[in-house]
Coordinates of C-alpha atoms (C1' of nucleotides) in Angstrom, one line a residue:
Chain A
X1310 CA 0.0 0.0 0.0
X1311 CA 1.8 3.1 -1.2
X1312 CA 1.6 6.4 0.6
X1313 CA 2.9 9.9 0.3
X1314 CA 4.4 12.3 2.8
X1315 CA 4.2 16.1 2.3
X1316 CA 3.0 19.4 3.8
X1317 CA 0.3 20.8 1.5
X1318 CA 0.9 24.3 0.2
X1319 CA -2.7 25.3 0.8
X1320 CA -4.2 23.9 4.0
X1321 CA -2.9 25.1 7.3
X1322 CA -2.6 21.6 8.7
X1323 CA 1.0 20.5 8.8
X1324 CA 3.0 17.4 9.3
X1325 CA 2.3 14.3 7.2
X1326 CA -0.8 15.4 5.6
X1327 CA -1.3 13.6 2.3
X1328 CA -3.7 10.7 2.8
X1329 CA -4.6 8.6 -0.2
X1330 CA -8.1 7.3 -0.4
X1331 CA -8.7 3.6 -0.6
X1332 CA -9.7 4.0 -4.3
X1333 CA -6.4 5.8 -5.0
X1334 CA -4.4 3.2 -3.3
X1335 CA -6.2 0.5 -5.3
X1336 CA -5.6 2.3 -8.5
X1337 CA -1.9 2.6 -7.7
X1338 CA -1.6 -1.0 -6.5
X1339 CA -3.1 -2.1 -9.8
X1340 CA -0.3 -0.7 -11.9
X1341 CA 2.4 -1.2 -9.4
X1342 CA 4.6 -4.0 -8.2
X1343 CA 5.9 -4.5 -4.7
X1344 CA 9.5 -5.6 -4.2
X1345 CA 11.9 -6.1 -1.4
X1346 CA 15.6 -5.4 -1.6
X1347 CA 18.5 -6.1 0.8
X1348 CA 20.7 -3.3 2.0
X1349 CA 23.2 -1.7 -0.4
X1350 CA 21.2 -2.7 -3.4
X1351 CA 21.7 -0.6 -6.5
X1352 CA 18.2 0.2 -7.6
X1353 CA 19.0 2.1 -10.7
X1354 CA 22.0 4.0 -12.1
X1355 CA 22.1 7.6 -13.4
X1356 CA 21.8 8.0 -17.1
X1357 CA 20.0 4.6 -17.5
X1358 CA 16.7 4.5 -19.1
X1359 CA 13.9 5.6 -16.7
X1360 CA 11.2 3.0 -16.7
X1361 CA 9.8 3.2 -13.2
X1362 CA 8.8 5.6 -10.5
X1363 CA 9.3 4.2 -7.0
X1364 CA 7.5 4.7 -3.7
X1365 CA 9.1 3.6 -0.4
X1366 CA 7.0 1.5 1.9
X1367 CA 9.7 0.8 4.3
X1368 CA 13.5 1.3 4.7
X1369 CA 15.9 4.1 3.7
X1370 CA 17.3 4.8 0.2
X1371 CA 20.0 7.2 -0.9
X1372 CA 20.0 9.1 -4.1
X1373 CA 23.4 10.2 -5.3
X1374 CA 25.1 11.7 -8.2
X1375 CA 28.5 10.7 -9.5
X1376 CA 30.5 13.8 -10.5
X1377 CA 33.1 14.1 -13.3
X1378 CA 35.8 14.3 -10.7
X1379 CA 34.8 10.9 -9.4
X1380 CA 33.3 12.2 -6.2
X1381 CA 29.8 11.3 -5.2
X1382 CA 27.3 13.8 -3.9
X1383 CA 24.3 12.5 -2.0
X1384 CA 21.3 14.4 -3.4
X1385 CA 18.8 13.0 -0.9
X1386 CA 18.0 10.4 1.7
X1387 CA 14.6 8.9 1.1
X1388 CA 12.2 7.5 3.6
X1389 CA 8.9 5.6 3.8
X1390 CA 6.2 7.5 1.8
X1391 CA 8.8 9.3 -0.3
X1392 CA 8.8 9.0 -4.1
X1393 CA 11.9 8.6 -6.2
X1394 CA 12.8 8.1 -9.8
X1395 CA 13.5 11.6 -11.0
X1396 CA 14.2 11.6 -14.7
X1397 CA 15.1 14.0 -17.4
X1398 CA 14.3 13.2 -21.1
X1399 CA 13.7 9.6 -20.3
X1400 CA 16.9 9.0 -18.2
X1401 CA 17.4 9.0 -14.5
X1402 CA 19.4 11.9 -13.2
X1403 CA 20.8 10.2 -10.1
X1404 CA 21.7 6.7 -9.0
X1405 CA 19.8 5.2 -6.0
X1406 CA 20.9 2.6 -3.6
X1407 CA 19.2 1.1 -0.5
X1408 CA 20.8 2.0 2.8
X1409 CA 18.8 -0.5 4.8
X1410 CA 16.7 -3.4 3.6
X1411 CA 13.7 -1.8 1.9
X1412 CA 10.3 -2.5 0.7
X1413 CA 9.4 -0.6 -2.5
X1414 CA 6.5 -0.1 -4.8
X1415 CA 7.4 0.4 -8.5
X1416 CA 5.2 2.0 -11.1
X1417 CA 5.8 1.9 -14.9
X1418 CA 6.3 5.5 -15.7
X1419 CA 4.0 5.5 -18.7
X1420 CA 1.2 3.7 -16.9
X1421 CA 1.5 6.2 -14.0
X1422 CA 1.3 9.1 -16.4
X1423 CA -1.9 7.8 -17.9
X1424 CA -3.4 7.1 -14.5
X1425 CA -2.5 10.5 -13.2
X1426 CA -4.0 12.3 -16.2
X1427 CA -7.2 10.4 -15.7
X1428 CA -7.5 10.9 -12.0
X1429 CA -7.2 14.6 -11.3
X1430 CA -7.4 14.3 -7.5
X1431 CA -4.7 11.6 -7.3
X1432 CA -2.5 13.6 -9.6
X1433 CA -3.0 16.6 -7.3
X1434 CA -1.6 14.6 -4.5
X1435 CA 1.5 13.9 -6.5
X1436 CA 1.7 17.6 -7.4
X1437 CA 1.6 18.4 -3.6
X1438 CA 4.3 15.8 -3.0
X1439 CA 6.6 17.2 -5.7
X1440 CA 6.0 20.7 -4.5
X1441 CA 6.9 19.6 -1.0
X1442 CA 10.1 18.1 -2.2
X1443 CA 11.0 21.3 -4.1
X1444 CA 10.5 23.3 -1.0
X1445 CA 12.8 21.0 1.0
X1446 CA 15.4 21.1 -1.8
X1447 CA 15.4 24.9 -1.7
X1448 CA 15.6 25.0 2.1
X1449 CA 18.5 22.6 2.0
X1450 CA 20.3 24.6 -0.7
X1451 CA 20.0 27.6 1.5
X1452 CA 21.1 25.9 4.7
X1453 CA 24.0 24.2 3.0
X1454 CA 25.6 27.5 2.2
X1455 CA 26.8 28.0 5.7
X1456 CA 30.5 27.3 6.1
X1457 CA 30.7 25.9 9.6
X1458 CA 30.9 22.2 9.9
X1459 CA 29.1 22.0 13.3
X1460 CA 26.2 24.0 12.0
X1461 CA 25.8 21.8 8.9
X1462 CA 25.9 18.6 11.0
X1463 CA 23.4 20.0 13.4
X1464 CA 21.2 20.7 10.5
X1465 CA 21.5 17.1 9.4
X1466 CA 20.8 15.7 12.8
X1467 CA 17.8 18.0 13.1
X1468 CA 16.6 16.8 9.7
X1469 CA 16.9 13.2 10.7
X1470 CA 15.2 13.7 14.0
X1471 CA 12.2 15.2 12.2
X1472 CA 11.7 12.3 9.9
X1473 CA 12.5 9.5 12.2
X1474 CA 10.2 10.2 15.1
X1475 CA 8.0 12.9 13.6
X1476 CA 7.3 13.9 17.1
X1477 CA 10.1 16.4 16.4
X1478 CA 13.0 16.0 18.7
X1479 CA 11.2 14.4 21.6
X1480 CA 12.3 10.9 20.9
X1481 CA 15.8 11.9 22.0
X1482 CA 17.6 9.1 20.3
X1483 CA 17.8 9.1 16.6
X1484 CA 19.0 6.4 14.3
X1485 CA 21.3 7.3 11.4
X1486 CA 21.4 4.2 9.2
X1487 CA 23.9 5.7 6.7
X1488 CA 27.7 5.8 6.9
X1489 CA 29.8 8.8 7.9
X1490 CA 30.9 9.3 4.3
X1491 CA 27.3 9.3 3.2
X1492 CA 26.6 12.0 5.7
X1493 CA 29.7 13.9 4.5
X1494 CA 28.6 13.6 0.9
X1495 CA 25.1 14.8 1.8
X1496 CA 26.1 17.9 3.9
X1497 CA 29.0 18.8 1.7
X1498 CA 31.9 18.2 4.0
X1499 CA 34.9 15.9 4.0
X1500 CA 34.5 12.8 6.2
X1501 CA 37.2 14.1 8.4
X1502 CA 35.3 17.3 9.0
X1503 CA 32.2 15.4 9.8
X1504 CA 34.1 13.5 12.4
X1505 CA 35.4 16.6 14.0
X1506 CA 31.9 18.2 13.8
X1507 CA 30.5 15.3 15.8
X1508 CA 33.2 15.8 18.4
X1509 CA 32.2 19.5 18.4
X1510 CA 28.5 18.8 19.1
X1511 CA 29.5 16.6 22.0
X1512 CA 31.8 19.2 23.3
X1513 CA 29.0 21.8 23.3
X1514 CA 26.7 19.3 25.1
X1515 CA 24.2 19.3 22.3
X1516 CA 24.3 15.7 21.1
X1517 CA 26.4 12.7 21.6
X1518 CA 27.0 9.8 19.2
X1519 CA 26.5 6.4 20.6
X1520 CA 28.2 4.0 18.2
X1521 CA 28.0 4.5 14.4
X1522 CA 24.3 4.8 14.1
X1523 CA 22.8 6.5 17.0
X1524 CA 22.7 10.0 18.3
X1525 CA 21.3 11.1 21.6
X1526 CA 20.1 14.7 21.5
X1527 CA 21.0 16.3 24.9
X1528 CA 19.8 19.8 24.3
X1529 CA 17.1 20.1 21.6
X1530 CA 16.7 23.8 22.1
X1531 CA 20.4 24.4 21.8
X1532 CA 20.6 22.3 18.7
X1533 CA 17.7 24.2 17.1
X1534 CA 19.5 27.4 17.9
X1535 CA 22.6 26.2 16.2
X1536 CA 20.6 25.1 13.2
X1537 CA 18.9 28.5 12.9
X1538 CA 22.1 30.4 13.4
X1539 CA 22.4 31.0 9.7
Chain B
X620 CA -0.8 34.5 -22.3
X621 CA 0.9 32.4 -19.7
X622 CA 3.4 29.7 -20.6
X623 CA 5.7 27.2 -18.9
X624 CA 9.3 26.2 -19.4
X625 CA 10.6 22.8 -18.5
X626 CA 12.2 19.6 -19.7
X627 CA 9.8 16.7 -19.4
X628 CA 10.9 13.7 -17.5
X629 CA 9.5 11.3 -20.1
X630 CA 10.0 12.5 -23.7
X631 CA 13.5 12.6 -25.1
X632 CA 12.9 16.0 -26.7
X633 CA 14.7 18.6 -24.7
X634 CA 14.9 22.4 -24.3
X635 CA 11.8 24.4 -23.7
X636 CA 9.3 21.7 -24.3
X637 CA 6.1 22.4 -22.5
X638 CA 3.6 23.9 -24.8
X639 CA 0.1 24.8 -23.6
X640 CA -2.8 24.3 -25.9
X641 CA -5.0 27.3 -26.8
X642 CA -7.7 25.8 -24.7
X643 CA -5.4 25.5 -21.7
X644 CA -4.2 29.1 -22.2
X645 CA -7.8 30.3 -22.3
X646 CA -8.7 28.4 -19.1
X647 CA -5.8 30.0 -17.3
X648 CA -6.4 33.4 -18.7
X649 CA -10.0 33.1 -17.5
X650 CA -9.0 32.8 -13.8
X651 CA -5.9 34.9 -14.0
X652 CA -5.1 38.6 -14.0
X653 CA -2.3 40.2 -15.9
X654 CA -0.2 42.9 -14.2
X655 CA 2.9 45.0 -14.8
X656 CA 5.3 46.0 -12.2
X657 CA 8.3 48.3 -12.3
X658 CA 11.7 47.1 -11.2
X659 CA 12.5 46.5 -7.5
X660 CA 8.8 45.9 -6.7
X661 CA 8.2 43.7 -3.8
X662 CA 5.6 41.2 -5.1
X663 CA 5.0 39.4 -1.8
X664 CA 6.8 38.8 1.5
X665 CA 7.7 35.5 3.1
X666 CA 5.3 34.3 5.8
X667 CA 2.5 36.4 4.4
X668 CA -0.8 34.7 3.4
X669 CA -0.4 32.9 0.0
X670 CA -3.2 33.9 -2.2
X671 CA -1.8 33.7 -5.7
X672 CA 0.5 31.7 -7.9
X673 CA 2.3 33.8 -10.4
X674 CA 3.6 33.1 -13.9
X675 CA 6.1 35.4 -15.6
X676 CA 5.4 36.6 -19.0
X677 CA 8.3 39.0 -19.2
X678 CA 11.1 40.3 -17.0
X679 CA 13.2 38.8 -14.2
X680 CA 12.2 38.2 -10.6
X681 CA 14.3 37.1 -7.6
X682 CA 13.0 34.8 -4.9
X683 CA 14.9 35.3 -1.6
X684 CA 14.7 34.2 2.0
X685 CA 15.6 36.3 4.9
X686 CA 17.5 34.4 7.5
X687 CA 17.5 34.8 11.3
X688 CA 21.0 36.4 11.1
X689 CA 19.6 39.1 8.9
X690 CA 21.3 37.8 5.8
X691 CA 19.4 37.2 2.6
X692 CA 19.8 34.2 0.6
X693 CA 18.6 34.2 -3.0
X694 CA 16.7 31.0 -3.6
X695 CA 16.1 31.5 -7.3
X696 CA 16.1 33.9 -10.2
X697 CA 12.9 33.5 -12.2
X698 CA 12.5 34.2 -15.9
X699 CA 9.7 34.3 -18.5
X700 CA 7.6 31.1 -18.4
X701 CA 8.6 30.3 -14.8
X702 CA 6.1 29.9 -12.1
X703 CA 6.5 31.2 -8.5
X704 CA 4.5 31.5 -5.3
X705 CA 5.7 28.4 -3.4
X706 CA 3.8 28.2 -0.2
X707 CA 3.7 26.0 2.8
X708 CA 0.5 25.6 4.9
X709 CA -1.0 28.7 3.3
X710 CA 2.0 31.0 3.7
X711 CA 4.7 31.9 1.2
X712 CA 8.1 30.5 2.1
X713 CA 10.1 33.2 0.3
X714 CA 9.8 36.9 -0.6
X715 CA 9.9 37.9 -4.2
X716 CA 10.9 41.1 -5.9
X717 CA 11.2 42.1 -9.5
X718 CA 14.7 42.7 -10.7
X719 CA 13.6 44.3 -14.0
X720 CA 10.2 45.7 -15.0
X721 CA 8.1 42.6 -15.3
X722 CA 4.8 41.4 -16.7
X723 CA 3.1 38.8 -14.7
X724 CA 0.0 36.6 -14.6
X725 CA -1.5 36.0 -11.2
X726 CA -3.9 33.1 -10.4
X727 CA -6.0 32.8 -7.2
X728 CA -4.5 29.7 -5.6
X729 CA -7.9 28.2 -4.8
X730 CA -9.3 28.7 -8.3
X731 CA -6.1 27.3 -9.8
X732 CA -6.3 24.2 -7.6
X733 CA -9.9 23.6 -8.8
X734 CA -9.0 24.1 -12.4
X735 CA -6.1 21.7 -12.2
X736 CA -8.1 19.0 -10.6
X737 CA -10.7 19.3 -13.4
X738 CA -8.2 19.4 -16.2
X739 CA -5.9 16.4 -15.8
X740 CA -3.8 17.3 -18.9
X741 CA -3.2 20.9 -17.8
X742 CA -2.3 19.7 -14.3
X743 CA 0.1 17.3 -15.8
X744 CA 2.0 20.2 -17.4
X745 CA 2.2 21.8 -14.0
X746 CA 3.5 18.6 -12.6
X747 CA 6.2 18.5 -15.3
X748 CA 7.1 22.1 -14.5
X749 CA 7.5 21.5 -10.8
X750 CA 9.4 18.3 -11.4
X751 CA 11.7 20.3 -13.7
X752 CA 12.2 22.8 -10.9
X753 CA 13.0 20.1 -8.4
X754 CA 15.6 18.7 -10.7
X755 CA 17.2 22.1 -11.1
X756 CA 17.2 22.8 -7.4
X757 CA 18.9 19.5 -6.7
X758 CA 21.5 20.1 -9.4
X759 CA 22.2 23.5 -7.9
X760 CA 22.5 22.1 -4.4
X761 CA 25.1 19.7 -5.7
X762 CA 27.0 22.2 -7.7
X763 CA 27.0 24.8 -4.9
X764 CA 28.9 22.5 -2.7
X765 CA 32.1 23.3 -4.4
X766 CA 34.3 25.6 -2.5
X767 CA 36.1 27.5 -5.1
X768 CA 34.7 30.9 -5.9
X769 CA 35.7 31.0 -9.6
X770 CA 33.9 27.6 -10.2
X771 CA 30.8 28.9 -8.5
X772 CA 30.7 32.0 -10.5
X773 CA 31.4 30.1 -13.8
X774 CA 28.4 28.0 -12.9
X775 CA 26.3 31.0 -12.5
X776 CA 27.4 32.6 -15.8
X777 CA 26.7 29.3 -17.5
X778 CA 23.3 29.1 -15.9
X779 CA 22.5 32.6 -17.1
X780 CA 23.8 32.0 -20.6
X781 CA 21.5 29.0 -20.9
X782 CA 18.4 30.9 -20.1
X783 CA 19.1 34.2 -21.8
X784 CA 19.8 32.9 -25.3
X785 CA 18.8 29.3 -25.1
X786 CA 21.1 28.8 -28.0
X787 CA 23.5 27.7 -25.2
X788 CA 26.6 29.9 -25.1
X789 CA 26.6 30.9 -28.7
X790 CA 25.2 34.4 -28.1
X791 CA 28.5 35.3 -26.5
X792 CA 27.3 38.3 -24.6
X793 CA 25.0 37.6 -21.7
X794 CA 23.0 40.2 -19.7
X795 CA 23.0 39.9 -15.9
X796 CA 20.2 42.2 -14.8
X797 CA 20.8 41.6 -11.1
X798 CA 23.3 43.2 -8.7
X799 CA 26.6 41.8 -7.6
X800 CA 25.2 41.3 -4.1
X801 CA 22.3 39.3 -5.6
X802 CA 24.7 37.1 -7.4
X803 CA 26.7 36.7 -4.2
X804 CA 23.6 35.8 -2.3
X805 CA 22.6 33.3 -5.0
X806 CA 25.9 31.4 -5.3
X807 CA 26.7 31.6 -1.6
X808 CA 29.8 33.8 -1.6
X809 CA 30.5 37.2 -0.1
X810 CA 30.3 40.2 -2.6
X811 CA 34.0 40.6 -2.2
X812 CA 34.6 37.0 -3.3
X813 CA 32.3 37.5 -6.3
X814 CA 34.3 40.5 -7.3
X815 CA 37.6 38.5 -7.1
X816 CA 36.1 35.6 -8.9
X817 CA 35.1 37.9 -11.8
X818 CA 38.7 39.1 -11.9
X819 CA 39.8 35.4 -11.9
X820 CA 37.6 34.5 -14.9
X821 CA 39.0 37.4 -16.8
X822 CA 42.6 36.4 -15.8
X823 CA 42.0 32.9 -17.2
X824 CA 40.7 34.4 -20.4
X825 CA 37.3 32.7 -19.9
X826 CA 34.9 35.7 -19.7
X827 CA 35.2 39.4 -19.2
X828 CA 32.7 41.7 -17.6
X829 CA 31.7 44.7 -19.5
X830 CA 30.1 47.2 -17.1
X831 CA 27.8 46.0 -14.4
X832 CA 25.4 44.0 -16.4
X833 CA 27.1 42.3 -19.3
X834 CA 29.5 39.4 -19.6
X835 CA 31.3 38.4 -22.8
X836 CA 32.2 34.8 -22.9
X837 CA 35.5 34.4 -24.5
X838 CA 36.1 30.7 -24.2
X839 CA 32.8 28.7 -24.0
X840 CA 34.6 25.3 -23.9
X841 CA 36.9 26.4 -21.1
X842 CA 34.1 27.8 -19.1
X843 CA 32.1 24.6 -19.4
X844 CA 35.2 22.7 -18.3
X845 CA 35.5 24.8 -15.2
X846 CA 31.8 24.4 -14.5
X847 CA 32.1 20.6 -14.8
X848 CA 35.2 20.5 -12.7
X849 CA 33.3 19.3 -9.7
Chain C
dC527 C1' 27.4 68.7 -8.3
dG528 C1' 27.5 66.7 -3.5
dG529 C1' 25.2 62.6 -1.6
dT530 C1' 24.2 57.9 -1.5
dT531 C1' 24.5 53.4 -2.9
dG532 C1' 27.0 49.6 -4.8
dG533 C1' 31.4 47.7 -6.1
dT534 C1' 36.3 46.8 -5.9
dT535 C1' 40.7 46.2 -3.6
dG536 C1' 43.8 45.2 0.4
dA537 C1' 45.5 42.8 4.9
dG538 C1' 44.9 39.6 8.4
dC539 C1' 42.3 35.6 10.4
dT540 C1' 39.6 31.6 10.8
dG541 C1' 38.3 27.2 9.6
dT542 C1' 38.0 23.4 6.4
dA543 C1' 40.4 20.4 2.9
dT544 C1' 44.1 17.6 2.4
dC545 C1' 47.3 14.0 3.3
dA546 C1' 48.9 10.6 6.2
dA547 C1' 48.7 7.4 9.8
dA548 C1' 46.6 5.1 13.7
dA549 C1' 42.6 3.0 15.7
dG550 C1' 38.3 0.8 15.3
dA551 C1' 34.6 -2.1 12.9
dT552 C1' 33.2 -5.5 9.9
dG553 C1' 33.1 -9.6 7.4
dT554 C1' 35.2 -14.0 5.8
dG555 C1' 37.0 -18.4 5.9
dG556 C1' 39.2 -21.8 8.2
Chain D
dC1160 C1' 34.4 -19.1 17.2
dC1161 C1' 38.5 -17.0 16.4
dA1162 C1' 42.1 -14.6 13.4
dC1163 C1' 43.1 -12.2 9.6
dA1164 C1' 42.2 -8.9 5.9
dT1165 C1' 39.6 -5.0 4.6
dC1166 C1' 37.2 -1.1 5.0
dT1167 C1' 35.6 2.8 7.7
dT1168 C1' 36.4 6.3 11.0
dT1169 C1' 39.2 9.1 13.8
dT1170 C1' 43.1 12.0 14.9
dG1171 C1' 47.0 15.0 13.8
dA1172 C1' 49.7 18.6 11.1
dT1173 C1' 49.8 21.8 7.4
dA1174 C1' 48.3 24.8 3.6
dC1175 C1' 45.2 27.5 1.4
dA1176 C1' 40.8 29.9 0.2
dG1177 C1' 37.3 32.7 1.4
dC1178 C1' 35.3 35.8 5.2
dT1179 C1' 35.6 39.9 7.6
dC1180 C1' 36.5 44.6 8.2
dA1181 C1' 37.8 48.7 6.3
dA1182 C1' 39.1 52.0 3.0
dC1183 C1' 38.8 53.4 -1.6
dC1184 C1' 36.6 54.1 -6.1
dA1185 C1' 32.6 54.4 -9.5
dA1186 C1' 28.2 55.0 -10.8
dC1187 C1' 23.8 56.7 -10.3
dC1188 C1' 20.3 60.2 -8.5
dG1189 C1' 18.2 63.9 -7.3

DNA sequence: CGGTTGGTTGAGCTGTATCAAAAGATGTGG
DNA sequence: CCACATCTTTTGATACAGCTCAACCAACCG
């Protein structure tokens, strides 16, 4: 059962607000296929022919772009109820790989286009979703401009805290399934700087890392302040 | 007569490929209002109630976001056939201001939503447009991660060259209607660094600035190489 | 023709990238 | 189940690039 996560541009409700009707779910399920993939599975590669749009049911996926220099930039981490499969002129613009074992729905891009044109209300929900993503991408582009490593990392931790338990920052321990280098490639720092930034957050008493994949947020207010200090 | 500019995700045609039918134009014109604004006009302010979606017929608009620190980050420059008016929960997320005198179309957001839901094919063109913008925003977020000032500026010049004369880089003189500080706020540099980057491009024989608002591209290939050197 | 705004140039400082090496995880096969 | 090989992460020292602050210059405006 596919779903979508986004804040509508119109209504004043916020949080995860897009709910598909049973009919819409059925329509989607009809053209889609469900599949499970283990972690570190390459789902598709950039420049390859774009045949499907994917929806995440469960798990985490990263979307990354290989640059001419050989570096990899992580464009986005994707979570349950996110869509992916962004294409341009029939080719995917990024590569995607599962970070954890994941359950996905996959829709043939042509069938989906036909369905959306027929069902104006369903298409509208997709429009909301893409608009939501656009907003997030812009926000990230703005935040990423800051130079200081600690601020960038704080931003990332905040970002993860908001998705994981969307009871923003109250579940004080957040899981970060991805590697340090993935985080570095996402926030635009070197892995070394990420490591130092982690130490810096601990030093300031904002958050401590417990093993590779867990952060405990000690001072939510202080963290938010650092995030906003742009 | 409103229009849209985007590269579809499906078809292999590229360039400005979204064409509205006469019927679609008529539908839009019916709910929209045309207006002209002089340069430097504040069109709307961030956090204010989002009532309209705008389409640019002619002129250049900047969308910027005021940050807690008092700095302003330019989220996007908008050109003819671009849409703007991105909102979240009924409030605009950015402020927008005209950079040149501009002709706009303005659609009441509620009426537009109704129209789009009714007209699946028109809505699909909006979906393509927003998807296009999302792609661009992601690309920019990736490119902006580079540290070097000259590379960032080269990216910007290339970006402007592609919109202005969309005969990419062959019209060797490009007009940059915005100020240096706007450029700085867009590419994420200080105005001082932009100034030095301009000098650097000239020194390398890639492009020379002629007055405040014109660049002459001397070595398109070399410029592209610098842009790609990420 | 002054005043104001916007842009360029210069000097010093801060902080991140880089390179290198050590320490810590992880996974594999015996 | 352990030992080894590999990969990831951390830590350290250094260099360099852009930011800041400030002064100077140019353009635009009444």
